[in-house]
CSV table of C-alpha atoms in Angstrom, one decimal:
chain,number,residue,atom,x,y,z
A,28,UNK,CA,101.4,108.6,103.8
A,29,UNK,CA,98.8,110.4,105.2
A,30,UNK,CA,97.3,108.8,108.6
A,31,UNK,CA,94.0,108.5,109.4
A,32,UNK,CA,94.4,111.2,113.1
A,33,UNK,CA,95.3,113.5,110.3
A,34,UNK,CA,92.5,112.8,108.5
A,35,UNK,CA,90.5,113.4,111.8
A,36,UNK,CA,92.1,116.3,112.2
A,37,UNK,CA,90.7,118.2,109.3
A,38,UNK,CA,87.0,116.7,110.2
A,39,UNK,CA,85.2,113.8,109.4
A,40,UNK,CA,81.6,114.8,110.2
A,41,UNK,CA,79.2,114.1,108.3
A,42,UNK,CA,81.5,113.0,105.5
A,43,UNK,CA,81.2,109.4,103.8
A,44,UNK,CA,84.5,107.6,104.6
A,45,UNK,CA,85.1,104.1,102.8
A,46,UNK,CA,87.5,101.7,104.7
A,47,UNK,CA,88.7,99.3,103.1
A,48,UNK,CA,89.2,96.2,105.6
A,49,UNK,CA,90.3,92.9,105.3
A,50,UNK,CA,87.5,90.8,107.5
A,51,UNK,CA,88.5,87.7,105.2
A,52,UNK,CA,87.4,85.4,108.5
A,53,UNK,CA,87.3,81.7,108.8
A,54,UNK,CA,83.5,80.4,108.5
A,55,UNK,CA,81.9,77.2,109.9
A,56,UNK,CA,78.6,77.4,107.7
A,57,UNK,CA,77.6,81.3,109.1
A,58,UNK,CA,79.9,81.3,112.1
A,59,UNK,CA,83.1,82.9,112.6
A,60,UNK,CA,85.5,80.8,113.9
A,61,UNK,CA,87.9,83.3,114.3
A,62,UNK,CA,86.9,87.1,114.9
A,63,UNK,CA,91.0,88.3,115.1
A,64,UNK,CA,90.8,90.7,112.0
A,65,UNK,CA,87.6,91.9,112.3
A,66,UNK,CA,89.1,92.6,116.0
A,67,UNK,CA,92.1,94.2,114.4
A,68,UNK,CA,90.2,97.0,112.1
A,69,UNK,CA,88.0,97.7,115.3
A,70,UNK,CA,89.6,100.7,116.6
A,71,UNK,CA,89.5,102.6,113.1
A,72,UNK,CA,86.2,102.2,112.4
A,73,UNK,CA,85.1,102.9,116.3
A,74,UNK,CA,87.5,105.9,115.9
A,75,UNK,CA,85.8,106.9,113.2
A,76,UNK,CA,82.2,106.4,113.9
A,77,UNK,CA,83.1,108.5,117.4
A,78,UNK,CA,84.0,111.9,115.2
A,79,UNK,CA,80.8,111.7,113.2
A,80,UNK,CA,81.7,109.9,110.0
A,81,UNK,CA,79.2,107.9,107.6
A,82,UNK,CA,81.4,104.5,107.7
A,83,UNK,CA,81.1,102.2,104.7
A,84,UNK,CA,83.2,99.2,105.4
A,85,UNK,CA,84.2,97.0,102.9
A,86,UNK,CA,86.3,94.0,102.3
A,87,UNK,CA,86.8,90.5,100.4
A,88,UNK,CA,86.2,87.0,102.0
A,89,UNK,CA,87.1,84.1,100.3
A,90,UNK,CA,87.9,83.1,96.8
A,91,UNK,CA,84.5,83.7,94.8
A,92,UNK,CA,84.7,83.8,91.2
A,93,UNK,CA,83.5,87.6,90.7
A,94,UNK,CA,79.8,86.7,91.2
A,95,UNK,CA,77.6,86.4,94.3
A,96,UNK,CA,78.1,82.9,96.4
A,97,UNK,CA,76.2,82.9,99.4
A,98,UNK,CA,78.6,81.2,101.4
A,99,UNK,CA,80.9,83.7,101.0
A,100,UNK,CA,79.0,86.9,101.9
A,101,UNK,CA,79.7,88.8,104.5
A,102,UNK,CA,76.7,89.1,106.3
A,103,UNK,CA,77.9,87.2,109.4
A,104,UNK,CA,80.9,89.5,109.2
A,105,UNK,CA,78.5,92.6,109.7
A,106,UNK,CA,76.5,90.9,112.7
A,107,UNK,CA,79.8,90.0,114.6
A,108,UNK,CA,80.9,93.9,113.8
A,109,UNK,CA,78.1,95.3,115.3
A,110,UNK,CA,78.3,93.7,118.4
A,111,UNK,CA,82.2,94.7,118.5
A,112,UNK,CA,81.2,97.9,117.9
A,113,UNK,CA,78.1,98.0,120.3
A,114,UNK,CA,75.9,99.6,117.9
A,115,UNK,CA,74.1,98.1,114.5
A,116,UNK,CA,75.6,97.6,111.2
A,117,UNK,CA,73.5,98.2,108.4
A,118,UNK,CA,74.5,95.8,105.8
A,119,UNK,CA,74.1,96.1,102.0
A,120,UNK,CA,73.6,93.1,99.9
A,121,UNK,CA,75.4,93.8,97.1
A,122,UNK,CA,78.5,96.1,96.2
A,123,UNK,CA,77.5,98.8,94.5
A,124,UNK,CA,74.2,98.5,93.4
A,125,UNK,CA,70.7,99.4,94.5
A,126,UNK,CA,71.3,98.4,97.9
A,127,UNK,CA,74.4,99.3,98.5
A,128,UNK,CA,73.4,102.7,97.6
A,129,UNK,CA,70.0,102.7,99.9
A,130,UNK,CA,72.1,101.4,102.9
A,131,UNK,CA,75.2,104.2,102.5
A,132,UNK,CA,72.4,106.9,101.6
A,133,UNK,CA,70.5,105.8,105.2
A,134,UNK,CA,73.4,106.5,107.2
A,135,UNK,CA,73.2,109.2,109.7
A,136,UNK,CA,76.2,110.7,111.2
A,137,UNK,CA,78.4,108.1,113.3
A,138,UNK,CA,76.6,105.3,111.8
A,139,UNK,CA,78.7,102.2,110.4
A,140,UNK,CA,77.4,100.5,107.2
A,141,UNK,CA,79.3,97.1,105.3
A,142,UNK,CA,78.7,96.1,101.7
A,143,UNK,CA,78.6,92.9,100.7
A,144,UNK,CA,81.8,90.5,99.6
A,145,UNK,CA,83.5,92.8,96.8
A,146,UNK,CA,84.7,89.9,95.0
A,147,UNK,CA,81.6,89.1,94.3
A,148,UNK,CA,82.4,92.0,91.3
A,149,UNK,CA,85.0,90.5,88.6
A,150,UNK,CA,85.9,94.3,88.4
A,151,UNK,CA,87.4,93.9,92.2
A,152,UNK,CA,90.2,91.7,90.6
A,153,UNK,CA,90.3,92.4,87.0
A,154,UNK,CA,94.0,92.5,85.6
A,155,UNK,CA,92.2,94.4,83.0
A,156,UNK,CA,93.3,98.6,84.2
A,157,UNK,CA,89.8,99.5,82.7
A,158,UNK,CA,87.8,97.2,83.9
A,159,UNK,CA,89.4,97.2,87.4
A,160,UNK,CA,89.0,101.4,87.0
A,161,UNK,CA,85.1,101.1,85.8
A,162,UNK,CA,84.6,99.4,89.6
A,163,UNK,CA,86.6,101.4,91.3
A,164,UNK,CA,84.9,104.5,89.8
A,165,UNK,CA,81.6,103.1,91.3
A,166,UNK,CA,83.2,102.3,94.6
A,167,UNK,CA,84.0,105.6,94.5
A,168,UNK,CA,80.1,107.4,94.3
A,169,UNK,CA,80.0,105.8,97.6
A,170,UNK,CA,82.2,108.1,99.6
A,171,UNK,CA,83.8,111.3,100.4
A,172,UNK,CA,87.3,109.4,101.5
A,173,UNK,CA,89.0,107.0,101.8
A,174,UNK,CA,91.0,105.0,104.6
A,175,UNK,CA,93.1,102.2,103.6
A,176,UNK,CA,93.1,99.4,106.5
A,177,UNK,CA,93.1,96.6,105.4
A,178,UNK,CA,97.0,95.2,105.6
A,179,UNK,CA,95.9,91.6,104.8
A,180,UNK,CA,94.6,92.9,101.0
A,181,UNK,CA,97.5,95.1,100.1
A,182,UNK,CA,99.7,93.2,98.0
A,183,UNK,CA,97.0,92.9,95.8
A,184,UNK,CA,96.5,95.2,92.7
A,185,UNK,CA,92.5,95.1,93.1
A,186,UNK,CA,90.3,98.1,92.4
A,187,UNK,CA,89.3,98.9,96.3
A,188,UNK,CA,92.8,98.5,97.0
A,189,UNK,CA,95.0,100.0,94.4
A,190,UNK,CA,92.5,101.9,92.2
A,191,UNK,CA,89.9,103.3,94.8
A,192,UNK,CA,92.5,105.3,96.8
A,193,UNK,CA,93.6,107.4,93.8
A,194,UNK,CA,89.9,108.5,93.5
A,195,UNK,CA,89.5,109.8,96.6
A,196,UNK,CA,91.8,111.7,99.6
A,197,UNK,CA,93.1,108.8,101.6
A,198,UNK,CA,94.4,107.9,104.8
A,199,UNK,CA,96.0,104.7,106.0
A,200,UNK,CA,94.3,103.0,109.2
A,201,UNK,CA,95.4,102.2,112.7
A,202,UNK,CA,96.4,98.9,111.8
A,203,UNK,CA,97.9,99.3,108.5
A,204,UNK,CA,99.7,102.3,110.2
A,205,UNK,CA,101.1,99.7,112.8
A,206,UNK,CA,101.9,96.6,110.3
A,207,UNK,CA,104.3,99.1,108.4
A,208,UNK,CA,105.7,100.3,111.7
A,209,UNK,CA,106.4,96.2,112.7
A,210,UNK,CA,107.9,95.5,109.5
A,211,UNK,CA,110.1,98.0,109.4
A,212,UNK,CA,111.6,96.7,112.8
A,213,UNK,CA,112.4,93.8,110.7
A,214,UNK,CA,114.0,95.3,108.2
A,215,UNK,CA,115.6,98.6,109.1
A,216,UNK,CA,118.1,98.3,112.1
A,217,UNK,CA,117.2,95.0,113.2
A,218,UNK,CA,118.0,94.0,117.2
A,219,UNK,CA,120.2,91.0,116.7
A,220,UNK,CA,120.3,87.9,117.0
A,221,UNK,CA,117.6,88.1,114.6
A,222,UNK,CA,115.8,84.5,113.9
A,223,UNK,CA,113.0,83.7,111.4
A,224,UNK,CA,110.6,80.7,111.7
A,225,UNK,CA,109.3,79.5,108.6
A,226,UNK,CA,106.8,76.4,108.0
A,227,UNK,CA,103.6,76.1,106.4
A,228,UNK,CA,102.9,73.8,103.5
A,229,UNK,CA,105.0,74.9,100.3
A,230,UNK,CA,108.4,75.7,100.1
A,231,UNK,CA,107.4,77.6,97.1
A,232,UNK,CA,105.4,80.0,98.7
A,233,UNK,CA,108.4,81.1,101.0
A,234,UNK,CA,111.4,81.1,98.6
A,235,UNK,CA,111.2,85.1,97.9
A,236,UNK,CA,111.5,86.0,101.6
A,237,UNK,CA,114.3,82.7,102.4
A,238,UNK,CA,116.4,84.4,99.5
A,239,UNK,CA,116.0,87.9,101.2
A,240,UNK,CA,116.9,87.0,104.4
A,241,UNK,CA,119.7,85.1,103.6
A,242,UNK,CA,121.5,88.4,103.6
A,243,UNK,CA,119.8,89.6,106.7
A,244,UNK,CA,118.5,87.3,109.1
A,245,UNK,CA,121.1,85.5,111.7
A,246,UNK,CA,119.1,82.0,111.5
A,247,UNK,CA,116.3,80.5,109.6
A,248,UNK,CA,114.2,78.0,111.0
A,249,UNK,CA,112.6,75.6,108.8
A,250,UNK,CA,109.3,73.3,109.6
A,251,UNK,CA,106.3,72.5,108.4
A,252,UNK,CA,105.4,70.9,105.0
A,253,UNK,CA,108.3,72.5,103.8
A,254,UNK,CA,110.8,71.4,105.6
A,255,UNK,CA,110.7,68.0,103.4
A,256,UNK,CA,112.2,69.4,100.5
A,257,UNK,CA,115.1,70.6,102.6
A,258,UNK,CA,115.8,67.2,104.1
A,259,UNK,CA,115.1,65.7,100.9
A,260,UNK,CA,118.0,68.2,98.9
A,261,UNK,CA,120.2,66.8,102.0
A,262,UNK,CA,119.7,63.1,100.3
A,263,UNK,CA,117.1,62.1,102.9
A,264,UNK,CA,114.2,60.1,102.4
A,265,UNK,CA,111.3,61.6,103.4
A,266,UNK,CA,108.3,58.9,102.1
A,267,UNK,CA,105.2,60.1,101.3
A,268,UNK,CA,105.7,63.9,102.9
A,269,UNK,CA,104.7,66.8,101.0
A,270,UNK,CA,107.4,67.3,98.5
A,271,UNK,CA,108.2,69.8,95.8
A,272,UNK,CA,111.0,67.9,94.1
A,273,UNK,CA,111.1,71.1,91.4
A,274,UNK,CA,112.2,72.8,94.2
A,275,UNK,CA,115.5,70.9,95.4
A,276,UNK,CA,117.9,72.9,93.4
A,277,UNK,CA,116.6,76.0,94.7
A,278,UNK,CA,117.0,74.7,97.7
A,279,UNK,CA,120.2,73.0,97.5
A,280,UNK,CA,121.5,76.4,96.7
A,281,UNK,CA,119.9,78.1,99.1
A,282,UNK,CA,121.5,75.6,101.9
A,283,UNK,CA,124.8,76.5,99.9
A,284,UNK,CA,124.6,79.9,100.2
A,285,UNK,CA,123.5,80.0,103.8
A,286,UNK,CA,126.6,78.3,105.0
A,287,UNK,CA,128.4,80.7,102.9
A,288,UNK,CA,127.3,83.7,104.4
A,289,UNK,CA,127.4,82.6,107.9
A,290,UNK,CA,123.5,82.4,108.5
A,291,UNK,CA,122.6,79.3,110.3
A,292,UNK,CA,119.6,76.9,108.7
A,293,UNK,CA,118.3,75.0,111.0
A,294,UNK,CA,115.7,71.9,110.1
A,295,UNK,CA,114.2,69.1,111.9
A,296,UNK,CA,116.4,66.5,113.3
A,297,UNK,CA,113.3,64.3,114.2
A,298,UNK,CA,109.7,64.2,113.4
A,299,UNK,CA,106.0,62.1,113.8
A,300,UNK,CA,105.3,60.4,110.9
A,301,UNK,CA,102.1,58.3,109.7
A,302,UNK,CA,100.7,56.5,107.2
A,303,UNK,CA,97.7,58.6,106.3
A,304,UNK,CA,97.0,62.3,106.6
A,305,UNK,CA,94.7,63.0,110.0
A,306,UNK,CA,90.9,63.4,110.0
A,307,UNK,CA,90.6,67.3,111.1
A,308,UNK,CA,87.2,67.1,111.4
A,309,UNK,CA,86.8,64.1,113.8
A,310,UNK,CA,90.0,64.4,115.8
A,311,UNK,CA,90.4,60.7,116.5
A,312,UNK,CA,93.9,60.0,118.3
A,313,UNK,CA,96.3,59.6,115.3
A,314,UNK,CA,98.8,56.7,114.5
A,315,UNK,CA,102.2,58.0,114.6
A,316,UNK,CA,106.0,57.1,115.0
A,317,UNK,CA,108.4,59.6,116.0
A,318,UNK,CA,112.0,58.8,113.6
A,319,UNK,CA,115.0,60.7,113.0
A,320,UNK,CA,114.1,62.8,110.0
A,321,UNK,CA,117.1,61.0,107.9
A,322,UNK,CA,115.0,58.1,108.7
A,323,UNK,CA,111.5,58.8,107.4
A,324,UNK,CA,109.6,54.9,106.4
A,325,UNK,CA,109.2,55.0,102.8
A,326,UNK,CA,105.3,54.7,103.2
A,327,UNK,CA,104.6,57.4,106.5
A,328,UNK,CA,104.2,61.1,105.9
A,329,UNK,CA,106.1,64.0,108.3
A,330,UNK,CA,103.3,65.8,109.6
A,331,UNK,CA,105.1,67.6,112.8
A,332,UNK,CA,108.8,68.3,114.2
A,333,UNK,CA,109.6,65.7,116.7
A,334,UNK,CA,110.5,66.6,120.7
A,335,UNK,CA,114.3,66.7,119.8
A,336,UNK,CA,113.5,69.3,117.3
A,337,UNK,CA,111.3,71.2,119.7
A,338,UNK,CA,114.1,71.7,122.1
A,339,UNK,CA,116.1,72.5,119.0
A,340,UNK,CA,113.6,75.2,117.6
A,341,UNK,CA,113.3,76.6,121.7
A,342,UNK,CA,117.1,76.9,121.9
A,343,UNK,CA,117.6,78.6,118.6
A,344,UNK,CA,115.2,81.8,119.5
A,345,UNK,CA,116.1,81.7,123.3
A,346,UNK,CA,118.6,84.4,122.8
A,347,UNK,CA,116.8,85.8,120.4
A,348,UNK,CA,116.1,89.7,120.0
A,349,UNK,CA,113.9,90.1,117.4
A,350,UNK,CA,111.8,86.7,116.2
A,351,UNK,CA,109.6,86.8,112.8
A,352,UNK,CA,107.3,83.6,112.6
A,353,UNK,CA,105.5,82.6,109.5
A,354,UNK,CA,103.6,79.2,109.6
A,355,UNK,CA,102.9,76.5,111.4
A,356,UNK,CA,105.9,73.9,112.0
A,357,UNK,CA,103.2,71.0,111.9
A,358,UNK,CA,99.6,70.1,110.9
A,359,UNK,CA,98.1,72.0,114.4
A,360,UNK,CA,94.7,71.5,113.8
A,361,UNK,CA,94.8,68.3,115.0
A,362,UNK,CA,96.1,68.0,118.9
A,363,UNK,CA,98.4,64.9,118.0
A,364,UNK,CA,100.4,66.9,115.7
A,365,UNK,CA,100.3,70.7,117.2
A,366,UNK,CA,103.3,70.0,119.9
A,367,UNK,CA,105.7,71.9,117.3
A,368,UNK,CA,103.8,74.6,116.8
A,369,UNK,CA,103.0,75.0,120.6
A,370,UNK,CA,107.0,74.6,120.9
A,371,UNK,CA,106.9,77.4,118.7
A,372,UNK,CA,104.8,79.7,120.2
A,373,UNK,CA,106.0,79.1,123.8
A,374,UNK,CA,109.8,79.4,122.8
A,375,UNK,CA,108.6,83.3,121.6
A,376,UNK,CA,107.0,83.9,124.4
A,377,UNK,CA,109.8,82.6,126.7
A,378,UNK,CA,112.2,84.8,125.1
A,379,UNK,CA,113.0,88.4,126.1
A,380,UNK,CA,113.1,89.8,122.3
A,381,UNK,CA,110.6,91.4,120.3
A,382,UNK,CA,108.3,88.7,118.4
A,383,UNK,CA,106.4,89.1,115.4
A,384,UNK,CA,103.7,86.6,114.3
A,385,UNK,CA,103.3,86.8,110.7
A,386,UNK,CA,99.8,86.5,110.1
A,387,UNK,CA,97.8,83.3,108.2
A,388,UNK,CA,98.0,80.0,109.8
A,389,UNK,CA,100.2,81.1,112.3
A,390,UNK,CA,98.2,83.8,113.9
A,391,UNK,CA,95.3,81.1,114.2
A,392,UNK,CA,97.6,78.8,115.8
A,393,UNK,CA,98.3,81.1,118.7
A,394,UNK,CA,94.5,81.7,119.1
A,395,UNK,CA,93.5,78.0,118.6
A,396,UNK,CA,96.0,76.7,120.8
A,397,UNK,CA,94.7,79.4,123.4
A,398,UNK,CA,97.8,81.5,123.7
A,399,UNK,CA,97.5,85.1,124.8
A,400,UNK,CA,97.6,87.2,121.8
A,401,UNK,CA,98.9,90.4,123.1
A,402,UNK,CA,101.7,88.6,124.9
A,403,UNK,CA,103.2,88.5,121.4
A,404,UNK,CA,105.1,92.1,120.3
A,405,UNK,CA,102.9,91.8,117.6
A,406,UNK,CA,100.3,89.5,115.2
A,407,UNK,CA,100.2,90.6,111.7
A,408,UNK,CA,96.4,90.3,109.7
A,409,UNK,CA,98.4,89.8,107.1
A,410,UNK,CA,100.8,86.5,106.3
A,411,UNK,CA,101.4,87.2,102.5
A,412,UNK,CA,101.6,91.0,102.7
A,413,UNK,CA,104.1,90.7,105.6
A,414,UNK,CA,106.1,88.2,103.7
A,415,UNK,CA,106.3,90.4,100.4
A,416,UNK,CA,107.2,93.4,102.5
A,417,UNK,CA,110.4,91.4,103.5
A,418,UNK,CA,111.3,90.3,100.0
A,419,UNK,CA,111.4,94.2,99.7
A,420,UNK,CA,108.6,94.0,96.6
A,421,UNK,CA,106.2,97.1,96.6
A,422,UNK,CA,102.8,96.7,97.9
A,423,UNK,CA,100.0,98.3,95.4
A,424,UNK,CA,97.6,99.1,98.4
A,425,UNK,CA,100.7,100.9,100.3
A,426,UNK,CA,102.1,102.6,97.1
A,427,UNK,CA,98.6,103.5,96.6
A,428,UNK,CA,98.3,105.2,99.9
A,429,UNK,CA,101.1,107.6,99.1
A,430,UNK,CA,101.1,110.9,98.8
């Protein structure tokens, strides 16, 4: 894999260089609540911009249904950019039409440009090779080269990610450079004791990388939304929590195999329950009971791990030397139920070994709860990407990047 001070090397001047970012930010109407991975992608472009490149930045934000919706553009995206960057941002209003052409065409020498939300194309997504090809093929009269940097986006088979490199000589970006770098700290010659922290809503979403590291990691941490399925395949009752009772086999047999092969899974022993799920918008003060979590009221909901299982969680990564964290233990955005994930986050940052947040929900939880960022060893852009990288499946936008 070529990397982008290679790329540099040989001379960027002048030349039209197409990064692919993932600036896929959080938006309150047309402000960005949180600015982390336009942050992240920063230095490349900056780099960039600095030896002379024309810099046509693109990325996704959002789910939009392959045609223009204004609340997803990426307008605000651009503004926040230039201000990073200390210098404008042209910004084109579509992807690859009339506009997008003018804007890139305009550039001068060091000069940054983004194009607007390329989901707004159905080619960007297309499972259809040709019509996923026929966009990339456009994306592609847009540059000279190509740098790949957007780590968030590259478990995704979409034309700027998987077809767009194979147009063009490419590079991988900064951060991409340093997510695969992380990852592989994980995964080859691992420091131990080496403990994961899983939560976040779905057990479904995590069962891939709980089947992986049931082979690798020392102890597995379970919270969240999740963690109700667990307690429930332990014959619990767990009310009105979020439950994927599909999922209790799986589970059962992951619990199984766990003990088997000597990796300890931990779940909450206590947690705050209520009745109804909280207003996030409002804030109010929330009515909740803390119970044992074999002890759930048939009518109240788990919506965060209770102070015994704080301490719990704290002691298990204490002695920790390498920690990977995916998701939030709890439902943080609201301050009556973020104590677990603020357990969390503190017991990493207590610890002497080398933590990893794994992008998503948890990455805003340190920054929402107003943790130092770069206290962490590292905070992935990505939460899915990082999580497939574990199950050891091949990324499209890495594979793509290959020589």
């Amino acid at each position: 894999m070529k990397t982008i001070d290679q790329l540099l090397a040989e001379g960027v001047a002048g030349k039209r260089v197409f990064v692919r970012a993932d600036l896929n930010v959080p938006l309150d109407g047309t402000a960005i609540t949180d600015d982390g991975r336009i942050r992240a992608v920063q230095p490349t472009i900056a780099k960039l911009a600095e030896a002379g490149a024309r810099v046509v930045v693109a990325s996704h934000l959002g789910r939009p249904k392959g045609a223009p919706e204004p609340a997803f553009s990426l307008a605000p995206v651009a503004g926040r950019l230039g201000e990073l960057l200390g210098a404008e941002v042209a910004f084109a209003t579509d992807t690859v039409g009339e506009s997008a052409k003018a804007v890139v065409a305009g550039l001068a020498d060091g000069q940054v440009a983004v194009i607007e939300n390329l989901r707004f194309n159905a080619g960007e997504t297309s499972k259809d090779d040709a019509e996923r090809g026929a966009f990339a093929d456009q994306l592609a009269q847009l540059a000279d080269l190509y740098v790949g940097d957007g780590f968030g986006a590259v478990h995704r088979k979409h034309a700027s990610v998987f077809d767009l490199p194979a147009r063009l000589p490419h590079a991988a970006g900064y951060l991409i450079a340093t997510e695969v770098a992380v990852l592989k700290q994980l995964t080859e010659e691992v420091k131990r004791p080496y403990v994961v922290v899983l939560g976040g809503a779905k057990v479904s979403d995590k069962l891939g990388v709980i089947d992986e590291l049931l082979g690798k990691a020392d102890r597995i941490l379970i919270g969240g939304g999740m963690a109700y399925t667990f307690l429930k395949a332990k014959g619990y009752e767990v009310g009105i929590s979020l439950l994927q009772e599909d999922q209790v086999p799986t589970v059962t047999e992951y619990m199984e195999r766990a003990e088997k092969n000597g990796v300890e899974l931990i779940l909450p022993v206590d947690v705050l329950a209520a009745g109804e799920f909280p207003d996030l918008k409002t804030k109010a003060p929330a009515d909740f009971i803390t119970v044992d979590a074999d002890k759930i009221p048939a009518d109240k909901e788990g919506l965060d791990i209770g102070p015994k299982s704080r301490e719990l969680f704290a002691a298990k990564i204490a002695d920790a030397e390498t920690v990977f964290w995916n998701g939030p233990v709890g439902v943080f955005e609201h301050p009556d139920y973020a104590g677990g994930t603020k357990a969390v986050a503190q017991a990493l940052l207590d610890g002497n070994g080398f933590t990893v947040v794994g992008g998503g929900d948890s990455a805003a939880a340190v920054r929402t709860l107003g943790f130092d960022e770069n206290a962490f060893g590292h905070i992935s852009t990505g939460g899915g990407a990082s999580l497939e990288y574990l199950e050891g499946k091949t990324l499209p936008g890495l594979a793509a990047l290959e020589d």
